[in-house]
Amino acid sequence: MGKVVDDGASAEFQAFFEAYYVELARLAHLLTGDADGADDLAADALMALWHRWERVRGADHPAAYARGVVANLARSRVRGAVRERRRIALFWAPLGAGDGHATDGPDVPAVVDVREALRRLPFRKRACVVLRHAFDLSERDTALVLGVSLGTVKSQTSRGAAELQRLLGP
């Protein structure tokens, strides 16, 4: 069993939870594309924060720390889903089928939902675009949340936005 948190810290965490839960769930939804799983992911992140609350509450930017936890959990979830889709595709692929991938070509419907377009971006590009544009974080704060360099945020955001523009059209 972990260390018992005092009443003051408990009330502080309660206030943090109430202030940031909706934002963290929205971030999870945008990063994973899974509306149903977003609440669970945000709850998992907040549970992890609760277990480390003494460290989190002393952090310079507890909200950024929380966003980082959500981003890491989302990354793990997305990677797991991709691995599962690959296993299913390999298992169910007809014998003699080519190795072409349905999503590789430019065969994109005329109107593509933004969420679908976001789902098509690799995780890091998606995370940078979402944090920069949907959450209005600075490049520096985005780098802090994702644990990457400022240059990575700049390049991934630029490339992600360009891919979105290509997917969504003019």
Short mmCIF file of N, CA and C in Angstrom, two decimals:
data_model
loop_
_atom_site.label_atom_id
_atom_site.label_comp_id
_atom_site.label_asym_id
_atom_site.label_seq_id
_atom_site.Cartn_x
_atom_site.Cartn_y
_atom_site.Cartn_z
N MET A 1 0.85 -1.18 0.00
CA MET A 1 0.00 0.00 0.00
C MET A 1 0.88 1.23 0.00
N GLY A 2 0.52 2.24 -0.76
CA GLY A 2 1.28 3.49 -0.86
C GLY A 2 1.11 4.35 0.37
N LYS A 3 1.84 5.43 0.41
CA LYS A 3 1.81 6.36 1.51
C LYS A 3 0.44 7.06 1.55
N VAL A 4 -0.08 7.25 2.74
CA VAL A 4 -1.37 7.93 2.89
C VAL A 4 -1.15 9.42 2.67
N VAL A 5 -1.99 10.02 1.86
CA VAL A 5 -1.87 11.44 1.56
C VAL A 5 -2.70 12.22 2.58
N ASP A 6 -2.14 13.33 3.09
CA ASP A 6 -2.85 14.11 4.11
C ASP A 6 -4.09 14.78 3.52
N ASP A 7 -4.97 15.26 4.41
CA ASP A 7 -6.24 15.87 3.98
C ASP A 7 -6.04 17.08 3.08
N GLY A 8 -5.03 17.89 3.36
CA GLY A 8 -4.76 19.07 2.53
C GLY A 8 -4.39 18.66 1.12
N ALA A 9 -3.54 17.66 1.00
CA ALA A 9 -3.14 17.17 -0.32
C ALA A 9 -4.33 16.52 -1.01
N SER A 10 -5.17 15.85 -0.25
CA SER A 10 -6.35 15.22 -0.82
C SER A 10 -7.30 16.27 -1.40
N ALA A 11 -7.52 17.35 -0.66
CA ALA A 11 -8.38 18.43 -1.14
C ALA A 11 -7.74 19.11 -2.35
N GLU A 12 -6.42 19.25 -2.34
CA GLU A 12 -5.70 19.84 -3.48
C GLU A 12 -5.87 18.97 -4.73
N PHE A 13 -5.74 17.66 -4.54
CA PHE A 13 -5.91 16.76 -5.68
C PHE A 13 -7.34 16.81 -6.21
N GLN A 14 -8.30 16.85 -5.30
CA GLN A 14 -9.71 16.95 -5.69
C GLN A 14 -9.94 18.18 -6.56
N ALA A 15 -9.37 19.31 -6.16
CA ALA A 15 -9.50 20.55 -6.93
C ALA A 15 -8.81 20.40 -8.29
N PHE A 16 -7.64 19.77 -8.30
CA PHE A 16 -6.92 19.54 -9.56
C PHE A 16 -7.75 18.66 -10.48
N PHE A 17 -8.30 17.59 -9.93
CA PHE A 17 -9.14 16.67 -10.69
C PHE A 17 -10.31 17.41 -11.34
N GLU A 18 -11.02 18.20 -10.53
CA GLU A 18 -12.18 18.93 -11.04
C GLU A 18 -11.79 19.96 -12.10
N ALA A 19 -10.62 20.56 -11.95
CA ALA A 19 -10.19 21.59 -12.89
C ALA A 19 -9.69 21.00 -14.22
N TYR A 20 -9.11 19.80 -14.19
CA TYR A 20 -8.42 19.29 -15.39
C TYR A 20 -8.98 18.02 -16.00
N TYR A 21 -9.90 17.36 -15.35
CA TYR A 21 -10.39 16.08 -15.89
C TYR A 21 -10.95 16.22 -17.31
N VAL A 22 -11.83 17.19 -17.52
CA VAL A 22 -12.45 17.35 -18.84
C VAL A 22 -11.39 17.63 -19.90
N GLU A 23 -10.43 18.50 -19.59
CA GLU A 23 -9.36 18.81 -20.54
C GLU A 23 -8.53 17.57 -20.86
N LEU A 24 -8.20 16.79 -19.84
CA LEU A 24 -7.39 15.59 -20.06
C LEU A 24 -8.15 14.55 -20.87
N ALA A 25 -9.45 14.42 -20.63
CA ALA A 25 -10.27 13.49 -21.42
C ALA A 25 -10.35 13.95 -22.88
N ARG A 26 -10.46 15.26 -23.08
CA ARG A 26 -10.50 15.80 -24.44
C ARG A 26 -9.17 15.55 -25.15
N LEU A 27 -8.07 15.76 -24.45
CA LEU A 27 -6.75 15.48 -25.01
C LEU A 27 -6.64 14.00 -25.37
N ALA A 28 -7.07 13.13 -24.48
CA ALA A 28 -7.02 11.70 -24.75
C ALA A 28 -7.84 11.34 -25.98
N HIS A 29 -9.01 11.95 -26.11
CA HIS A 29 -9.88 11.69 -27.26
C HIS A 29 -9.19 12.12 -28.55
N LEU A 30 -8.61 13.30 -28.55
CA LEU A 30 -7.95 13.80 -29.76
C LEU A 30 -6.70 12.99 -30.11
N LEU A 31 -6.01 12.49 -29.10
CA LEU A 31 -4.79 11.72 -29.36
C LEU A 31 -5.08 10.29 -29.80
N THR A 32 -6.14 9.70 -29.27
CA THR A 32 -6.43 8.29 -29.59
C THR A 32 -7.52 8.13 -30.63
N GLY A 33 -8.38 9.15 -30.76
CA GLY A 33 -9.52 9.03 -31.67
C GLY A 33 -10.62 8.16 -31.11
N ASP A 34 -10.54 7.81 -29.85
CA ASP A 34 -11.49 6.90 -29.21
C ASP A 34 -12.27 7.65 -28.14
N ALA A 35 -13.49 8.06 -28.47
CA ALA A 35 -14.30 8.83 -27.52
C ALA A 35 -14.61 8.02 -26.27
N ASP A 36 -14.95 6.75 -26.45
CA ASP A 36 -15.32 5.91 -25.30
C ASP A 36 -14.13 5.67 -24.38
N GLY A 37 -12.96 5.43 -24.97
CA GLY A 37 -11.78 5.14 -24.17
C GLY A 37 -11.12 6.38 -23.57
N ALA A 38 -11.49 7.56 -24.05
CA ALA A 38 -10.85 8.79 -23.57
C ALA A 38 -11.09 9.02 -22.09
N ASP A 39 -12.32 8.80 -21.63
CA ASP A 39 -12.61 8.98 -20.21
C ASP A 39 -11.80 8.00 -19.36
N ASP A 40 -11.70 6.76 -19.83
CA ASP A 40 -10.92 5.76 -19.10
C ASP A 40 -9.44 6.15 -19.05
N LEU A 41 -8.94 6.63 -20.18
CA LEU A 41 -7.54 7.02 -20.23
C LEU A 41 -7.27 8.20 -19.30
N ALA A 42 -8.17 9.19 -19.30
CA ALA A 42 -8.01 10.33 -18.40
C ALA A 42 -8.08 9.88 -16.94
N ALA A 43 -8.98 8.97 -16.65
CA ALA A 43 -9.09 8.44 -15.28
C ALA A 43 -7.82 7.68 -14.89
N ASP A 44 -7.29 6.88 -15.82
CA ASP A 44 -6.03 6.15 -15.56
C ASP A 44 -4.90 7.13 -15.28
N ALA A 45 -4.83 8.21 -16.06
CA ALA A 45 -3.79 9.21 -15.87
C ALA A 45 -3.94 9.87 -14.50
N LEU A 46 -5.16 10.23 -14.14
CA LEU A 46 -5.37 10.87 -12.84
C LEU A 46 -5.09 9.92 -11.69
N MET A 47 -5.35 8.64 -11.89
CA MET A 47 -5.03 7.66 -10.85
C MET A 47 -3.51 7.58 -10.66
N ALA A 48 -2.79 7.60 -11.79
CA ALA A 48 -1.32 7.60 -11.71
C ALA A 48 -0.82 8.86 -11.01
N LEU A 49 -1.46 9.99 -11.31
CA LEU A 49 -1.07 11.24 -10.67
C LEU A 49 -1.34 11.20 -9.17
N TRP A 50 -2.47 10.61 -8.80
CA TRP A 50 -2.82 10.50 -7.38
C TRP A 50 -1.75 9.71 -6.62
N HIS A 51 -1.27 8.63 -7.23
CA HIS A 51 -0.25 7.80 -6.58
C HIS A 51 1.08 8.54 -6.44
N ARG A 52 1.30 9.56 -7.26
CA ARG A 52 2.53 10.35 -7.21
C ARG A 52 2.23 11.80 -6.83
N TRP A 53 1.13 12.03 -6.15
CA TRP A 53 0.66 13.39 -5.92
C TRP A 53 1.68 14.26 -5.20
N GLU A 54 2.42 13.71 -4.27
CA GLU A 54 3.43 14.51 -3.55
C GLU A 54 4.44 15.09 -4.53
N ARG A 55 4.86 14.31 -5.50
CA ARG A 55 5.81 14.78 -6.51
C ARG A 55 5.12 15.73 -7.50
N VAL A 56 3.91 15.38 -7.93
CA VAL A 56 3.19 16.18 -8.92
C VAL A 56 2.87 17.57 -8.37
N ARG A 57 2.39 17.63 -7.15
CA ARG A 57 1.99 18.92 -6.59
C ARG A 57 3.18 19.85 -6.42
N GLY A 58 4.38 19.31 -6.34
CA GLY A 58 5.59 20.13 -6.22
C GLY A 58 6.20 20.49 -7.56
N ALA A 59 5.63 19.96 -8.65
CA ALA A 59 6.17 20.23 -9.98
C ALA A 59 5.91 21.69 -10.38
N ASP A 60 6.76 22.22 -11.25
CA ASP A 60 6.58 23.60 -11.72
C ASP A 60 5.26 23.76 -12.47
N HIS A 61 4.89 22.75 -13.25
CA HIS A 61 3.68 22.81 -14.08
C HIS A 61 2.90 21.50 -13.94
N PRO A 62 2.11 21.36 -12.87
CA PRO A 62 1.36 20.11 -12.67
C PRO A 62 0.44 19.76 -13.84
N ALA A 63 -0.17 20.76 -14.48
CA ALA A 63 -1.06 20.48 -15.61
C ALA A 63 -0.26 19.92 -16.79
N ALA A 64 0.92 20.47 -17.03
CA ALA A 64 1.78 19.96 -18.11
C ALA A 64 2.21 18.53 -17.79
N TYR A 65 2.52 18.28 -16.54
CA TYR A 65 2.89 16.93 -16.10
C TYR A 65 1.73 15.97 -16.40
N ALA A 66 0.51 16.41 -16.07
CA ALA A 66 -0.67 15.58 -16.31
C ALA A 66 -0.88 15.33 -17.80
N ARG A 67 -0.70 16.35 -18.62
CA ARG A 67 -0.83 16.17 -20.07
C ARG A 67 0.21 15.18 -20.59
N GLY A 68 1.41 15.24 -20.02
CA GLY A 68 2.45 14.29 -20.40
C GLY A 68 2.08 12.85 -20.07
N VAL A 69 1.47 12.66 -18.90
CA VAL A 69 1.01 11.32 -18.51
C VAL A 69 -0.06 10.83 -19.49
N VAL A 70 -1.01 11.71 -19.83
CA VAL A 70 -2.05 11.34 -20.80
C VAL A 70 -1.42 11.00 -22.14
N ALA A 71 -0.48 11.83 -22.60
CA ALA A 71 0.18 11.58 -23.89
C ALA A 71 0.90 10.23 -23.89
N ASN A 72 1.58 9.91 -22.80
CA ASN A 72 2.28 8.62 -22.73
C ASN A 72 1.32 7.45 -22.71
N LEU A 73 0.24 7.57 -21.95
CA LEU A 73 -0.76 6.50 -21.93
C LEU A 73 -1.42 6.36 -23.31
N ALA A 74 -1.71 7.49 -23.95
CA ALA A 74 -2.32 7.45 -25.29
C ALA A 74 -1.37 6.80 -26.28
N ARG A 75 -0.09 7.16 -26.21
CA ARG A 75 0.91 6.56 -27.10
C ARG A 75 0.91 5.04 -26.94
N SER A 76 0.91 4.58 -25.71
CA SER A 76 0.89 3.13 -25.46
C SER A 76 -0.37 2.49 -26.02
N ARG A 77 -1.50 3.15 -25.83
CA ARG A 77 -2.76 2.61 -26.31
C ARG A 77 -2.80 2.56 -27.84
N VAL A 78 -2.32 3.63 -28.49
CA VAL A 78 -2.30 3.68 -29.94
C VAL A 78 -1.37 2.60 -30.49
N ARG A 79 -0.19 2.48 -29.90
CA ARG A 79 0.75 1.44 -30.36
C ARG A 79 0.16 0.05 -30.21
N GLY A 80 -0.51 -0.19 -29.10
CA GLY A 80 -1.15 -1.49 -28.90
C GLY A 80 -2.23 -1.75 -29.94
N ALA A 81 -3.02 -0.73 -30.24
CA ALA A 81 -4.08 -0.88 -31.25
C ALA A 81 -3.49 -1.12 -32.63
N VAL A 82 -2.40 -0.44 -32.96
CA VAL A 82 -1.75 -0.64 -34.26
C VAL A 82 -1.22 -2.06 -34.36
N ARG A 83 -0.57 -2.53 -33.30
CA ARG A 83 -0.06 -3.92 -33.31
C ARG A 83 -1.20 -4.91 -33.49
N GLU A 84 -2.31 -4.66 -32.79
CA GLU A 84 -3.46 -5.56 -32.90
C GLU A 84 -4.04 -5.55 -34.31
N ARG A 85 -4.18 -4.37 -34.92
CA ARG A 85 -4.68 -4.29 -36.30
C ARG A 85 -3.76 -5.03 -37.27
N ARG A 86 -2.45 -4.89 -37.06
CA ARG A 86 -1.50 -5.60 -37.93
C ARG A 86 -1.64 -7.10 -37.79
N ARG A 87 -1.79 -7.57 -36.56
CA ARG A 87 -1.97 -9.02 -36.34
C ARG A 87 -3.24 -9.50 -37.02
N ILE A 88 -4.32 -8.75 -36.87
CA ILE A 88 -5.59 -9.14 -37.49
C ILE A 88 -5.46 -9.13 -39.00
N ALA A 89 -4.83 -8.09 -39.55
CA ALA A 89 -4.66 -7.98 -41.00
C ALA A 89 -3.83 -9.15 -41.54
N LEU A 90 -2.78 -9.51 -40.83
CA LEU A 90 -1.95 -10.63 -41.29
C LEU A 90 -2.71 -11.94 -41.21
N PHE A 91 -3.47 -12.10 -40.15
CA PHE A 91 -4.21 -13.34 -39.95
C PHE A 91 -5.31 -13.51 -40.99
N TRP A 92 -6.01 -12.42 -41.30
CA TRP A 92 -7.15 -12.50 -42.19
C TRP A 92 -6.83 -12.18 -43.64
N ALA A 93 -5.58 -11.80 -43.92
CA ALA A 93 -5.23 -11.47 -45.31
C ALA A 93 -5.37 -12.70 -46.19
N PRO A 94 -6.01 -12.56 -47.37
CA PRO A 94 -6.14 -13.70 -48.26
C PRO A 94 -4.77 -14.13 -48.77
N LEU A 95 -4.61 -15.43 -49.00
CA LEU A 95 -3.35 -15.94 -49.53
C LEU A 95 -3.08 -15.30 -50.89
N GLY A 96 -1.81 -14.95 -51.11
CA GLY A 96 -1.43 -14.38 -52.39
C GLY A 96 -1.75 -12.90 -52.51
N ALA A 97 -2.28 -12.28 -51.44
CA ALA A 97 -2.59 -10.85 -51.50
C ALA A 97 -1.29 -10.08 -51.52
N GLY A 98 -1.28 -8.98 -52.25
CA GLY A 98 -0.09 -8.14 -52.30
C GLY A 98 0.14 -7.48 -50.96
N ASP A 99 1.26 -6.79 -50.85
CA ASP A 99 1.55 -6.15 -49.58
C ASP A 99 1.13 -4.68 -49.57
N GLY A 100 0.27 -4.28 -50.49
CA GLY A 100 -0.22 -2.90 -50.52
C GLY A 100 -1.09 -2.62 -49.32
N HIS A 101 -1.02 -1.43 -48.82
CA HIS A 101 -1.81 -1.04 -47.66
C HIS A 101 -2.89 -0.09 -48.13
N ALA A 102 -4.08 -0.28 -47.63
CA ALA A 102 -5.22 0.51 -48.08
C ALA A 102 -5.04 2.00 -47.80
N THR A 103 -4.29 2.34 -46.75
CA THR A 103 -4.18 3.75 -46.39
C THR A 103 -2.92 4.41 -46.94
N ASP A 104 -2.09 3.66 -47.71
CA ASP A 104 -0.85 4.23 -48.20
C ASP A 104 -1.07 5.21 -49.35
N GLY A 105 -2.00 4.93 -50.22
CA GLY A 105 -2.18 5.73 -51.42
C GLY A 105 -2.96 7.00 -51.14
N PRO A 106 -3.03 7.85 -52.16
CA PRO A 106 -3.74 9.11 -52.00
C PRO A 106 -5.25 8.96 -52.14
N ASP A 107 -5.77 7.73 -52.04
CA ASP A 107 -7.20 7.48 -52.21
C ASP A 107 -7.94 7.94 -50.96
N VAL A 108 -8.12 9.25 -50.84
CA VAL A 108 -8.78 9.83 -49.67
C VAL A 108 -10.13 10.36 -50.13
N PRO A 109 -11.21 10.07 -49.41
CA PRO A 109 -12.53 10.59 -49.81
C PRO A 109 -12.48 12.12 -49.93
N ALA A 110 -13.39 12.65 -50.72
CA ALA A 110 -13.42 14.09 -50.98
C ALA A 110 -13.59 14.88 -49.69
N VAL A 111 -14.41 14.38 -48.79
CA VAL A 111 -14.61 15.06 -47.51
C VAL A 111 -14.16 14.11 -46.41
N VAL A 112 -13.18 14.54 -45.63
CA VAL A 112 -12.64 13.69 -44.57
C VAL A 112 -12.85 14.41 -43.25
N ASP A 113 -13.39 13.71 -42.32
CA ASP A 113 -13.58 14.26 -40.98
C ASP A 113 -12.22 14.56 -40.36
N VAL A 114 -12.12 15.66 -39.64
CA VAL A 114 -10.85 16.04 -39.03
C VAL A 114 -10.36 14.97 -38.07
N ARG A 115 -11.25 14.37 -37.32
CA ARG A 115 -10.82 13.31 -36.39
C ARG A 115 -10.24 12.14 -37.15
N GLU A 116 -10.84 11.77 -38.25
CA GLU A 116 -10.31 10.67 -39.06
C GLU A 116 -8.94 11.05 -39.60
N ALA A 117 -8.81 12.28 -40.05
CA ALA A 117 -7.52 12.74 -40.57
C ALA A 117 -6.47 12.72 -39.45
N LEU A 118 -6.85 13.15 -38.25
CA LEU A 118 -5.92 13.10 -37.12
C LEU A 118 -5.50 11.67 -36.82
N ARG A 119 -6.43 10.74 -36.89
CA ARG A 119 -6.12 9.33 -36.63
C ARG A 119 -5.08 8.80 -37.61
N ARG A 120 -5.02 9.38 -38.80
CA ARG A 120 -4.08 8.91 -39.81
C ARG A 120 -2.66 9.40 -39.56
N LEU A 121 -2.52 10.43 -38.74
CA LEU A 121 -1.18 10.94 -38.46
C LEU A 121 -0.45 10.02 -37.50
N PRO A 122 0.86 9.86 -37.67
CA PRO A 122 1.64 9.14 -36.66
C PRO A 122 1.50 9.86 -35.31
N PHE A 123 1.66 9.12 -34.24
CA PHE A 123 1.34 9.64 -32.91
C PHE A 123 2.04 10.96 -32.60
N ARG A 124 3.34 11.06 -32.81
CA ARG A 124 4.06 12.27 -32.40
C ARG A 124 3.57 13.49 -33.17
N LYS A 125 3.32 13.33 -34.48
CA LYS A 125 2.79 14.45 -35.27
C LYS A 125 1.41 14.84 -34.74
N ARG A 126 0.57 13.83 -34.49
CA ARG A 126 -0.77 14.09 -33.98
C ARG A 126 -0.71 14.82 -32.65
N ALA A 127 0.15 14.34 -31.75
CA ALA A 127 0.27 14.95 -30.43
C ALA A 127 0.72 16.40 -30.54
N CYS A 128 1.70 16.67 -31.39
CA CYS A 128 2.18 18.05 -31.55
C CYS A 128 1.09 18.95 -32.12
N VAL A 129 0.41 18.49 -33.15
CA VAL A 129 -0.66 19.30 -33.76
C VAL A 129 -1.78 19.56 -32.76
N VAL A 130 -2.20 18.53 -32.04
CA VAL A 130 -3.30 18.67 -31.08
C VAL A 130 -2.92 19.61 -29.94
N LEU A 131 -1.74 19.41 -29.36
CA LEU A 131 -1.34 20.26 -28.24
C LEU A 131 -1.13 21.71 -28.67
N ARG A 132 -0.55 21.90 -29.85
CA ARG A 132 -0.28 23.27 -30.32
C ARG A 132 -1.57 23.98 -30.75
N HIS A 133 -2.42 23.28 -31.52
CA HIS A 133 -3.57 23.96 -32.13
C HIS A 133 -4.89 23.78 -31.37
N ALA A 134 -5.15 22.60 -30.85
CA ALA A 134 -6.40 22.40 -30.12
C ALA A 134 -6.29 22.89 -28.68
N PHE A 135 -5.08 22.80 -28.09
CA PHE A 135 -4.91 23.22 -26.70
C PHE A 135 -4.14 24.53 -26.58
N ASP A 136 -3.74 25.10 -27.70
CA ASP A 136 -3.03 26.40 -27.73
C ASP A 136 -1.80 26.43 -26.83
N LEU A 137 -1.09 25.30 -26.72
CA LEU A 137 0.15 25.31 -25.94
C LEU A 137 1.26 25.91 -26.79
N SER A 138 2.20 26.53 -26.13
CA SER A 138 3.36 27.06 -26.84
C SER A 138 4.23 25.88 -27.30
N GLU A 139 5.16 26.17 -28.19
CA GLU A 139 6.09 25.12 -28.63
C GLU A 139 6.87 24.59 -27.43
N ARG A 140 7.28 25.48 -26.56
CA ARG A 140 8.05 25.09 -25.37
C ARG A 140 7.22 24.18 -24.46
N ASP A 141 5.97 24.56 -24.19
CA ASP A 141 5.11 23.74 -23.33
C ASP A 141 4.81 22.39 -23.98
N THR A 142 4.63 22.38 -25.29
CA THR A 142 4.39 21.12 -25.99
C THR A 142 5.61 20.20 -25.85
N ALA A 143 6.79 20.77 -26.00
CA ALA A 143 8.03 20.00 -25.84
C ALA A 143 8.11 19.43 -24.42
N LEU A 144 7.74 20.24 -23.45
CA LEU A 144 7.76 19.81 -22.05
C LEU A 144 6.79 18.65 -21.82
N VAL A 145 5.58 18.78 -22.34
CA VAL A 145 4.56 17.74 -22.17
C VAL A 145 5.00 16.42 -22.80
N LEU A 146 5.55 16.50 -24.01
CA LEU A 146 5.90 15.28 -24.75
C LEU A 146 7.30 14.76 -24.44
N GLY A 147 8.09 15.56 -23.74
CA GLY A 147 9.44 15.14 -23.41
C GLY A 147 10.34 15.06 -24.64
N VAL A 148 10.16 16.01 -25.56
CA VAL A 148 10.97 16.06 -26.78
C VAL A 148 11.58 17.46 -26.90
N SER A 149 12.47 17.62 -27.87
CA SER A 149 13.12 18.91 -28.06
C SER A 149 12.18 19.91 -28.73
N LEU A 150 12.53 21.17 -28.60
CA LEU A 150 11.77 22.24 -29.24
C LEU A 150 11.79 22.07 -30.76
N GLY A 151 12.93 21.68 -31.31
CA GLY A 151 13.04 21.45 -32.75
C GLY A 151 12.13 20.33 -33.23
N THR A 152 12.00 19.29 -32.41
CA THR A 152 11.11 18.18 -32.76
C THR A 152 9.66 18.67 -32.81
N VAL A 153 9.28 19.49 -31.84
CA VAL A 153 7.92 20.03 -31.83
C VAL A 153 7.68 20.86 -33.09
N LYS A 154 8.63 21.72 -33.43
CA LYS A 154 8.48 22.57 -34.61
C LYS A 154 8.33 21.74 -35.88
N SER A 155 9.22 20.76 -36.06
CA SER A 155 9.18 19.98 -37.30
C SER A 155 7.96 19.07 -37.35
N GLN A 156 7.62 18.42 -36.23
CA GLN A 156 6.48 17.51 -36.22
C GLN A 156 5.16 18.26 -36.38
N THR A 157 5.06 19.45 -35.80
CA THR A 157 3.85 20.26 -35.96
C THR A 157 3.71 20.69 -37.41
N SER A 158 4.79 21.16 -38.00
CA SER A 158 4.76 21.61 -39.39
C SER A 158 4.40 20.46 -40.33
N ARG A 159 5.05 19.33 -40.15
CA ARG A 159 4.78 18.17 -41.00
C ARG A 159 3.37 17.63 -40.78
N GLY A 160 2.94 17.60 -39.52
CA GLY A 160 1.59 17.13 -39.21
C GLY A 160 0.53 18.02 -39.82
N ALA A 161 0.73 19.34 -39.73
CA ALA A 161 -0.23 20.28 -40.33
C ALA A 161 -0.26 20.12 -41.84
N ALA A 162 0.91 19.90 -42.44
CA ALA A 162 0.97 19.70 -43.90
C ALA A 162 0.23 18.42 -44.30
N GLU A 163 0.41 17.35 -43.52
CA GLU A 163 -0.29 16.10 -43.81
C GLU A 163 -1.79 16.27 -43.66
N LEU A 164 -2.21 16.98 -42.63
CA LEU A 164 -3.64 17.24 -42.44
C LEU A 164 -4.20 18.02 -43.62
N GLN A 165 -3.46 19.01 -44.06
CA GLN A 165 -3.92 19.80 -45.21
C GLN A 165 -4.05 18.92 -46.45
N ARG A 166 -3.09 18.02 -46.63
CA ARG A 166 -3.15 17.10 -47.77
C ARG A 166 -4.36 16.16 -47.63
N LEU A 167 -4.60 15.66 -46.43
CA LEU A 167 -5.72 14.74 -46.21
C LEU A 167 -7.06 15.43 -46.33
N LEU A 168 -7.15 16.66 -45.83
CA LEU A 168 -8.42 17.36 -45.80
C LEU A 168 -8.70 18.16 -47.07
N GLY A 169 -7.67 18.42 -47.84
CA GLY A 169 -7.85 19.19 -49.08
C GLY A 169 -7.89 20.67 -48.78
N PRO A 170 -8.09 21.47 -49.82
CA PRO A 170 -8.05 22.94 -49.66
C PRO A 170 -9.21 23.43 -48.80
#
